[in-house]
Structure formats: C-alpha cells, structure tokens
Amino acid sequence: MLMQRRAFLVLGATAAVAACAERKWDDERALNGARYVSNEPPSITLFTVIGIPRGEGGHSALMVNGSQRVIYDPAGSWEHPRIPERNDVLYGITDNFKRFYIDYHARETYWVAEDTVFVRPEIAEAAIRAVEAQGASPKSFCAVNTGKALSRVPGFEGAPTGFSPLKLRNWFLTLPGVQSKRHQDGDPDNNHDVLLRQKDGSIEGYQNGRLIRTAAQ
C-alpha cells in the first residue's frame, strides 16, 4: 500500500477566499524545532513559476538564507507537516525541502526560475524580517507582496509591487551578480523522496530518484 512507503504525504492546501488572506501561526516551539541553518553564503533567491509554452508568470516566492533558511510563499499552496508556517513564511527549509518546493511547482505546464543574489549577513537578516512583517497574502497577491517585502530590504528598494511575476523577475535580473537556474519537470536531480497527495486524490513525487504518479482512487 502507498501508505506504507517511507515518504511523507502532503494534503493540498484549501484554496483561500479570493478577497481574504489565509492566516497561519505555528508556535515558537515548532519554529525552533524546524530551524535549519545552511552552510551556504547568505543570499536572497527569487522563485518565479513560468508557464509553458506561453511564458506567462504563475507565481512568485522568496527564499532567504541567513541565520536560518526560510521561504516566503505568499498565497502559495505548498505545505508539509514538518514545515511550520507563520503567515506565508515557511521555516525549516533544508536542501531536501528546497528541492521538494521546486519540484512541486515544476511540471509539464510550468518551469521554475531560481534567481539568486548573494548578500551580506545583515541584508539577509533584513530580508527575513521583511517577509515576516509582510503578513499573510490574499489569493493572486504573490508578486505584489513579494515585491513589497523586497522593497523594504536595503539594496532592493526598487522592487516593483504589481501583479506580474514576470515584471518582478525582470527587475530582479538587473541586480548585480544574480545567478540563475532553470528547473523543469523530470530534471534528474529531483530526488527529495517526498510524495505529494494532490487535491484530486492522485499521488505523485520522487522516490529513490524515480518519478511516481498514481491516479486518484
């Protein structure tokens, strides 16, 4: 049975009402228990989900690597029982959960742009404070609130705050020293060994480096 697999099953998030932000506030104990400190240099990463083949922008999110690594996922649907959340800020982002987050969004109809700028430690901390202060986002406000959070970080004040993930990414790509990666469905490094239960009851994910997809029961 699938429930016997050594993998974590995740329920799809319930869609928020369009005019309302879905607020979630896990306690301090959960945050401290999940805290992950990466040995990579401090950085700010913009994730942009881009449609195939038309190239439309589907989602914006930020990953900040500082005293801990977090993902700000405004109005996002990604969740996991081992990842605590406070108002769209996800804590405990290990390398494995980073891969899982990317793979969740990269599928046949979307690819994920990972654009990274390395920053001083105090800038990374300012970015963590900025995303924590931004609060939960209404549906469709991912680019708006990602841009607002970035605009409060020294050196990123010019971030646009409109509804276009592509406009935000195009601005981010003008920053000095930005490094970019492209992630597509079926990339060989999709090896997070986490299965995801979709809203329709189907299950998909990677296990031992192999893509697993099962139809809804």
PDB file of C-alpha atoms in Angstrom:
ATOM      1  CA  MET A   1       0.000   0.000   0.000  1.00  0.00           C
ATOM      2  CA  LEU A   2       1.110   3.568  -0.699  1.00  0.00           C
ATOM      3  CA  MET A   3       0.695   4.490   2.968  1.00  0.00           C
ATOM      4  CA  GLN A   4       3.493   2.031   3.768  1.00  0.00           C
ATOM      5  CA  ARG A   5       6.017   3.869   1.629  1.00  0.00           C
ATOM      6  CA  ARG A   6       8.774   5.641   3.533  1.00  0.00           C
ATOM      7  CA  ALA A   7       7.706   9.055   2.324  1.00  0.00           C
ATOM      8  CA  PHE A   8       5.660  11.935   3.632  1.00  0.00           C
ATOM      9  CA  LEU A   9       2.205  12.514   2.198  1.00  0.00           C
ATOM     10  CA  VAL A  10       1.000  16.073   1.963  1.00  0.00           C
ATOM     11  CA  LEU A  11      -2.549  17.262   1.603  1.00  0.00           C
ATOM     12  CA  GLY A  12      -3.129  20.059  -0.899  1.00  0.00           C
ATOM     13  CA  ALA A  13      -3.904  23.361   0.772  1.00  0.00           C
ATOM     14  CA  THR A  14      -7.504  24.538   0.786  1.00  0.00           C
ATOM     15  CA  ALA A  15      -7.972  27.470  -1.560  1.00  0.00           C
ATOM     16  CA  ALA A  16      -8.371  30.766   0.262  1.00  0.00           C
ATOM     17  CA  VAL A  17     -11.296  33.028  -0.435  1.00  0.00           C
ATOM     18  CA  ALA A  18     -10.138  35.465  -3.113  1.00  0.00           C
ATOM     19  CA  ALA A  19     -10.665  38.580  -1.028  1.00  0.00           C
ATOM     20  CA  CYS A  20      -9.149  37.163   2.165  1.00  0.00           C
ATOM     21  CA  ALA A  21      -5.691  36.147   3.314  1.00  0.00           C
ATOM     22  CA  GLU A  22      -5.321  32.709   4.864  1.00  0.00           C
ATOM     23  CA  ARG A  23      -3.541  33.223   8.175  1.00  0.00           C
ATOM     24  CA  LYS A  24      -1.495  30.532   9.879  1.00  0.00           C
ATOM     25  CA  TRP A  25       0.606  30.972  13.012  1.00  0.00           C
ATOM     26  CA  ASP A  26       2.579  27.980  14.307  1.00  0.00           C
ATOM     27  CA  ASP A  27       4.048  28.302  17.776  1.00  0.00           C
ATOM     28  CA  GLU A  28       7.622  29.158  18.733  1.00  0.00           C
ATOM     29  CA  ARG A  29       8.398  25.586  19.722  1.00  0.00           C
ATOM     30  CA  ALA A  30       7.562  24.347  16.209  1.00  0.00           C
ATOM     31  CA  LEU A  31       9.698  27.058  14.617  1.00  0.00           C
ATOM     32  CA  ASN A  32      12.688  26.354  16.857  1.00  0.00           C
ATOM     33  CA  GLY A  33      12.404  22.619  16.276  1.00  0.00           C
ATOM     34  CA  ALA A  34      12.402  23.002  12.496  1.00  0.00           C
ATOM     35  CA  ARG A  35      15.075  25.713  12.286  1.00  0.00           C
ATOM     36  CA  TYR A  36      17.657  24.936   9.597  1.00  0.00           C
ATOM     37  CA  VAL A  37      20.980  26.726   9.153  1.00  0.00           C
ATOM     38  CA  SER A  38      22.624  26.251   5.761  1.00  0.00           C
ATOM     39  CA  ASN A  39      26.389  26.383   5.266  1.00  0.00           C
ATOM     40  CA  GLU A  40      25.862  28.298   2.011  1.00  0.00           C
ATOM     41  CA  PRO A  41      26.635  32.042   1.878  1.00  0.00           C
ATOM     42  CA  PRO A  42      23.841  34.481   2.813  1.00  0.00           C
ATOM     43  CA  SER A  43      21.554  35.068  -0.145  1.00  0.00           C
ATOM     44  CA  ILE A  44      18.162  36.148  -1.399  1.00  0.00           C
ATOM     45  CA  THR A  45      16.528  33.969  -4.059  1.00  0.00           C
ATOM     46  CA  LEU A  46      13.504  34.825  -6.173  1.00  0.00           C
ATOM     47  CA  PHE A  47      11.482  31.856  -7.427  1.00  0.00           C
ATOM     48  CA  THR A  48       9.276  32.521 -10.450  1.00  0.00           C
ATOM     49  CA  VAL A  49       6.899  29.900 -11.824  1.00  0.00           C
ATOM     50  CA  ILE A  50       6.560  30.385 -15.595  1.00  0.00           C
ATOM     51  CA  GLY A  51       4.045  28.788 -17.945  1.00  0.00           C
ATOM     52  CA  ILE A  52       4.883  26.505 -20.867  1.00  0.00           C
ATOM     53  CA  PRO A  53       4.667  27.278 -23.755  1.00  0.00           C
ATOM     54  CA  ARG A  54       3.217  30.798 -23.476  1.00  0.00           C
ATOM     55  CA  GLY A  55       5.670  32.081 -20.871  1.00  0.00           C
ATOM     56  CA  GLU A  56       3.131  33.658 -18.522  1.00  0.00           C
ATOM     57  CA  GLY A  57       4.054  34.256 -14.892  1.00  0.00           C
ATOM     58  CA  GLY A  58       2.261  31.936 -12.491  1.00  0.00           C
ATOM     59  CA  HIS A  59       3.764  32.566  -9.048  1.00  0.00           C
ATOM     60  CA  SER A  60       6.440  34.492  -7.129  1.00  0.00           C
ATOM     61  CA  ALA A  61       8.185  33.496  -3.895  1.00  0.00           C
ATOM     62  CA  LEU A  62      11.368  34.331  -1.994  1.00  0.00           C
ATOM     63  CA  MET A  63      13.917  32.118  -0.296  1.00  0.00           C
ATOM     64  CA  VAL A  64      16.234  33.816   2.193  1.00  0.00           C
ATOM     65  CA  ASN A  65      19.372  32.152   3.513  1.00  0.00           C
ATOM     66  CA  GLY A  66      20.630  33.930   6.617  1.00  0.00           C
ATOM     67  CA  SER A  67      20.748  32.898  10.254  1.00  0.00           C
ATOM     68  CA  GLN A  68      18.240  30.301   9.059  1.00  0.00           C
ATOM     69  CA  ARG A  69      16.739  29.419   5.688  1.00  0.00           C
ATOM     70  CA  VAL A  70      13.102  30.300   5.059  1.00  0.00           C
ATOM     71  CA  ILE A  71      10.779  30.561   2.087  1.00  0.00           C
ATOM     72  CA  TYR A  72       8.237  33.348   1.797  1.00  0.00           C
ATOM     73  CA  ASP A  73       5.430  31.782  -0.257  1.00  0.00           C
ATOM     74  CA  PRO A  74       2.682  34.424  -0.453  1.00  0.00           C
ATOM     75  CA  ALA A  75      -0.724  32.943  -1.328  1.00  0.00           C
ATOM     76  CA  GLY A  76       1.056  29.656  -2.032  1.00  0.00           C
ATOM     77  CA  SER A  77      -0.384  26.148  -1.794  1.00  0.00           C
ATOM     78  CA  TRP A  78       2.760  24.211  -0.808  1.00  0.00           C
ATOM     79  CA  GLU A  79       2.789  22.773   2.700  1.00  0.00           C
ATOM     80  CA  HIS A  80       4.183  19.870   4.699  1.00  0.00           C
ATOM     81  CA  PRO A  81       3.501  18.658   8.249  1.00  0.00           C
ATOM     82  CA  ARG A  82       7.185  19.068   9.161  1.00  0.00           C
ATOM     83  CA  ILE A  83       7.364  22.650   7.873  1.00  0.00           C
ATOM     84  CA  PRO A  84       5.930  25.216  10.322  1.00  0.00           C
ATOM     85  CA  GLU A  85       4.462  28.388   8.904  1.00  0.00           C
ATOM     86  CA  ARG A  86       3.670  31.879  10.042  1.00  0.00           C
ATOM     87  CA  ASN A  87       1.608  33.924   7.593  1.00  0.00           C
ATOM     88  CA  ASP A  88       3.182  32.555   4.397  1.00  0.00           C
ATOM     89  CA  VAL A  89       6.717  32.283   5.828  1.00  0.00           C
ATOM     90  CA  LEU A  90       7.866  28.637   5.797  1.00  0.00           C
ATOM     91  CA  TYR A  91      10.598  27.540   8.209  1.00  0.00           C
ATOM     92  CA  GLY A  92      12.966  24.556   8.238  1.00  0.00           C
ATOM     93  CA  ILE A  93      13.886  24.675   4.552  1.00  0.00           C
ATOM     94  CA  THR A  94      16.572  22.008   4.284  1.00  0.00           C
ATOM     95  CA  ASP A  95      18.118  21.149   0.924  1.00  0.00           C
ATOM     96  CA  ASN A  96      15.619  18.301   0.594  1.00  0.00           C
ATOM     97  CA  PHE A  97      12.607  20.539   1.233  1.00  0.00           C
ATOM     98  CA  LYS A  98      14.008  23.168  -1.118  1.00  0.00           C
ATOM     99  CA  ARG A  99      14.084  20.533  -3.876  1.00  0.00           C
ATOM    100  CA  PHE A 100      10.588  19.438  -2.934  1.00  0.00           C
ATOM    101  CA  TYR A 101       9.309  23.018  -3.115  1.00  0.00           C
ATOM    102  CA  ILE A 102      10.801  23.476  -6.582  1.00  0.00           C
ATOM    103  CA  ASP A 103       9.563  20.106  -7.850  1.00  0.00           C
ATOM    104  CA  TYR A 104       6.054  20.840  -6.593  1.00  0.00           C
ATOM    105  CA  HIS A 105       5.866  23.826  -8.948  1.00  0.00           C
ATOM    106  CA  ALA A 106       7.847  22.420 -11.903  1.00  0.00           C
ATOM    107  CA  ARG A 107       5.574  20.246 -14.002  1.00  0.00           C
ATOM    108  CA  GLU A 108       4.661  19.699 -17.647  1.00  0.00           C
ATOM    109  CA  THR A 109       2.994  23.081 -17.946  1.00  0.00           C
ATOM    110  CA  TYR A 110       5.351  25.176 -15.768  1.00  0.00           C
ATOM    111  CA  TRP A 111       9.067  25.637 -15.182  1.00  0.00           C
ATOM    112  CA  VAL A 112      10.706  27.350 -12.212  1.00  0.00           C
ATOM    113  CA  ALA A 113      13.299  30.124 -12.404  1.00  0.00           C
ATOM    114  CA  GLU A 114      15.667  30.251  -9.422  1.00  0.00           C
ATOM    115  CA  ASP A 115      17.467  33.620  -9.371  1.00  0.00           C
ATOM    116  CA  THR A 116      19.903  34.254  -6.518  1.00  0.00           C
ATOM    117  CA  VAL A 117      21.827  37.265  -5.258  1.00  0.00           C
ATOM    118  CA  PHE A 118      24.457  36.781  -2.557  1.00  0.00           C
ATOM    119  CA  VAL A 119      24.277  39.435   0.131  1.00  0.00           C
ATOM    120  CA  ARG A 120      25.905  40.471   3.394  1.00  0.00           C
ATOM    121  CA  PRO A 121      24.591  38.682   6.525  1.00  0.00           C
ATOM    122  CA  GLU A 122      22.829  41.810   7.789  1.00  0.00           C
ATOM    123  CA  ILE A 123      20.978  42.156   4.465  1.00  0.00           C
ATOM    124  CA  ALA A 124      19.784  38.560   4.674  1.00  0.00           C
ATOM    125  CA  GLU A 125      18.519  39.224   8.195  1.00  0.00           C
ATOM    126  CA  ALA A 126      16.726  42.343   6.993  1.00  0.00           C
ATOM    127  CA  ALA A 127      15.054  40.214   4.302  1.00  0.00           C
ATOM    128  CA  ILE A 128      13.896  37.645   6.871  1.00  0.00           C
ATOM    129  CA  ARG A 129      12.413  40.437   8.995  1.00  0.00           C
ATOM    130  CA  ALA A 130      10.754  41.944   5.924  1.00  0.00           C
ATOM    131  CA  VAL A 131       8.972  38.760   4.874  1.00  0.00           C
ATOM    132  CA  GLU A 132       7.932  38.047   8.461  1.00  0.00           C
ATOM    133  CA  ALA A 133       6.440  41.529   8.698  1.00  0.00           C
ATOM    134  CA  GLN A 134       4.579  41.314   5.389  1.00  0.00           C
ATOM    135  CA  GLY A 135       1.780  39.127   6.714  1.00  0.00           C
ATOM    136  CA  ALA A 136      -0.496  36.623   5.008  1.00  0.00           C
ATOM    137  CA  SER A 137      -1.356  37.338   1.385  1.00  0.00           C
ATOM    138  CA  PRO A 138      -4.709  37.273  -0.399  1.00  0.00           C
ATOM    139  CA  LYS A 139      -5.011  34.988  -3.392  1.00  0.00           C
ATOM    140  CA  SER A 140      -3.219  36.319  -6.516  1.00  0.00           C
ATOM    141  CA  PHE A 141      -1.114  38.798  -4.486  1.00  0.00           C
ATOM    142  CA  CYS A 142       2.118  36.746  -4.656  1.00  0.00           C
ATOM    143  CA  ALA A 143       4.052  39.187  -6.849  1.00  0.00           C
ATOM    144  CA  VAL A 144       2.553  42.218  -5.106  1.00  0.00           C
ATOM    145  CA  ASN A 145       3.624  41.172  -1.627  1.00  0.00           C
ATOM    146  CA  THR A 146       6.925  39.644  -2.698  1.00  0.00           C
ATOM    147  CA  GLY A 147       7.799  42.996  -4.228  1.00  0.00           C
ATOM    148  CA  LYS A 148       6.607  44.876  -1.141  1.00  0.00           C
ATOM    149  CA  ALA A 149       8.760  42.734   1.153  1.00  0.00           C
ATOM    150  CA  LEU A 150      11.796  43.123  -1.096  1.00  0.00           C
ATOM    151  CA  SER A 151      11.357  46.889  -1.313  1.00  0.00           C
ATOM    152  CA  ARG A 152      11.988  47.147   2.447  1.00  0.00           C
ATOM    153  CA  VAL A 153      15.385  45.434   2.151  1.00  0.00           C
ATOM    154  CA  PRO A 154      18.464  47.661   1.647  1.00  0.00           C
ATOM    155  CA  GLY A 155      19.628  47.390  -1.958  1.00  0.00           C
ATOM    156  CA  PHE A 156      16.273  46.073  -3.165  1.00  0.00           C
ATOM    157  CA  GLU A 157      14.191  49.226  -2.714  1.00  0.00           C
ATOM    158  CA  GLY A 158      13.368  49.405  -6.421  1.00  0.00           C
ATOM    159  CA  ALA A 159      11.399  46.164  -6.488  1.00  0.00           C
ATOM    160  CA  PRO A 160       8.107  46.555  -8.383  1.00  0.00           C
ATOM    161  CA  THR A 161       4.932  45.839  -6.431  1.00  0.00           C
ATOM    162  CA  GLY A 162       2.480  44.994  -9.216  1.00  0.00           C
ATOM    163  CA  PHE A 163       0.660  41.756 -10.003  1.00  0.00           C
ATOM    164  CA  SER A 164       3.132  40.457 -12.629  1.00  0.00           C
ATOM    165  CA  PRO A 165       5.639  37.782 -11.523  1.00  0.00           C
ATOM    166  CA  LEU A 166       7.478  38.306 -14.817  1.00  0.00           C
ATOM    167  CA  LYS A 167       7.899  42.043 -14.245  1.00  0.00           C
ATOM    168  CA  LEU A 168       9.275  41.328 -10.783  1.00  0.00           C
ATOM    169  CA  ARG A 169      11.684  38.736 -12.169  1.00  0.00           C
ATOM    170  CA  ASN A 170      12.852  41.021 -14.992  1.00  0.00           C
ATOM    171  CA  TRP A 171      13.700  43.666 -12.404  1.00  0.00           C
ATOM    172  CA  PHE A 172      15.459  41.144 -10.161  1.00  0.00           C
ATOM    173  CA  LEU A 173      17.638  40.023 -13.093  1.00  0.00           C
ATOM    174  CA  THR A 174      19.067  43.568 -13.325  1.00  0.00           C
ATOM    175  CA  LEU A 175      20.661  43.247  -9.867  1.00  0.00           C
ATOM    176  CA  PRO A 176      24.457  42.878  -9.803  1.00  0.00           C
ATOM    177  CA  GLY A 177      25.791  39.334  -9.589  1.00  0.00           C
ATOM    178  CA  VAL A 178      22.494  37.493  -9.987  1.00  0.00           C
ATOM    179  CA  GLN A 179      22.889  33.755 -10.657  1.00  0.00           C
ATOM    180  CA  SER A 180      20.078  31.880 -12.402  1.00  0.00           C
ATOM    181  CA  LYS A 181      18.955  28.272 -12.687  1.00  0.00           C
ATOM    182  CA  ARG A 182      16.076  26.724 -14.650  1.00  0.00           C
ATOM    183  CA  HIS A 183      14.120  23.793 -13.215  1.00  0.00           C
ATOM    184  CA  GLN A 184      11.791  21.671 -15.340  1.00  0.00           C
ATOM    185  CA  ASP A 185       9.603  18.672 -14.659  1.00  0.00           C
ATOM    186  CA  GLY A 186      11.666  15.488 -14.789  1.00  0.00           C
ATOM    187  CA  ASP A 187      15.049  17.063 -14.051  1.00  0.00           C
ATOM    188  CA  PRO A 188      17.465  14.307 -12.930  1.00  0.00           C
ATOM    189  CA  ASP A 189      18.170  15.899  -9.521  1.00  0.00           C
ATOM    190  CA  ASN A 190      14.542  15.552  -8.407  1.00  0.00           C
ATOM    191  CA  ASN A 191      15.408  13.192  -5.566  1.00  0.00           C
ATOM    192  CA  HIS A 192      13.692  14.581  -2.496  1.00  0.00           C
ATOM    193  CA  ASP A 193      11.900  11.283  -1.716  1.00  0.00           C
ATOM    194  CA  VAL A 194       8.664  13.025  -0.778  1.00  0.00           C
ATOM    195  CA  LEU A 195       5.271  12.095  -2.190  1.00  0.00           C
ATOM    196  CA  LEU A 196       2.512  14.662  -2.575  1.00  0.00           C
ATOM    197  CA  ARG A 197      -1.210  13.947  -2.403  1.00  0.00           C
ATOM    198  CA  GLN A 198      -2.987  16.214  -4.874  1.00  0.00           C
ATOM    199  CA  LYS A 199      -6.449  17.666  -4.353  1.00  0.00           C
ATOM    200  CA  ASP A 200      -7.987  15.093  -6.707  1.00  0.00           C
ATOM    201  CA  GLY A 201      -6.586  12.227  -4.627  1.00  0.00           C
ATOM    202  CA  SER A 202      -3.765  11.319  -7.012  1.00  0.00           C
ATOM    203  CA  ILE A 203      -0.263  10.903  -5.616  1.00  0.00           C
ATOM    204  CA  GLU A 204       2.975  11.969  -7.222  1.00  0.00           C
ATOM    205  CA  GLY A 205       6.546  12.700  -6.261  1.00  0.00           C
ATOM    206  CA  TYR A 206      10.042  11.245  -6.354  1.00  0.00           C
ATOM    207  CA  GLN A 207      11.313   8.193  -4.529  1.00  0.00           C
ATOM    208  CA  ASN A 208      14.852   6.889  -4.936  1.00  0.00           C
ATOM    209  CA  GLY A 209      15.259   9.302  -7.844  1.00  0.00           C
ATOM    210  CA  ARG A 210      12.244   7.908  -9.714  1.00  0.00           C
ATOM    211  CA  LEU A 211       9.108   9.840 -10.578  1.00  0.00           C
ATOM    212  CA  ILE A 212       5.982   8.200  -9.129  1.00  0.00           C
ATOM    213  CA  ARG A 213       2.489   9.092 -10.288  1.00  0.00           C
ATOM    214  CA  THR A 214      -0.684   7.242  -9.359  1.00  0.00           C
ATOM    215  CA  ALA A 215      -4.238   8.032 -10.390  1.00  0.00           C
ATOM    216  CA  ALA A 216      -6.880   9.061  -7.886  1.00  0.00           C
ATOM    217  CA  GLN A 217      -8.536   6.101  -6.173  1.00  0.00           C
TER     218      GLN A 217
END
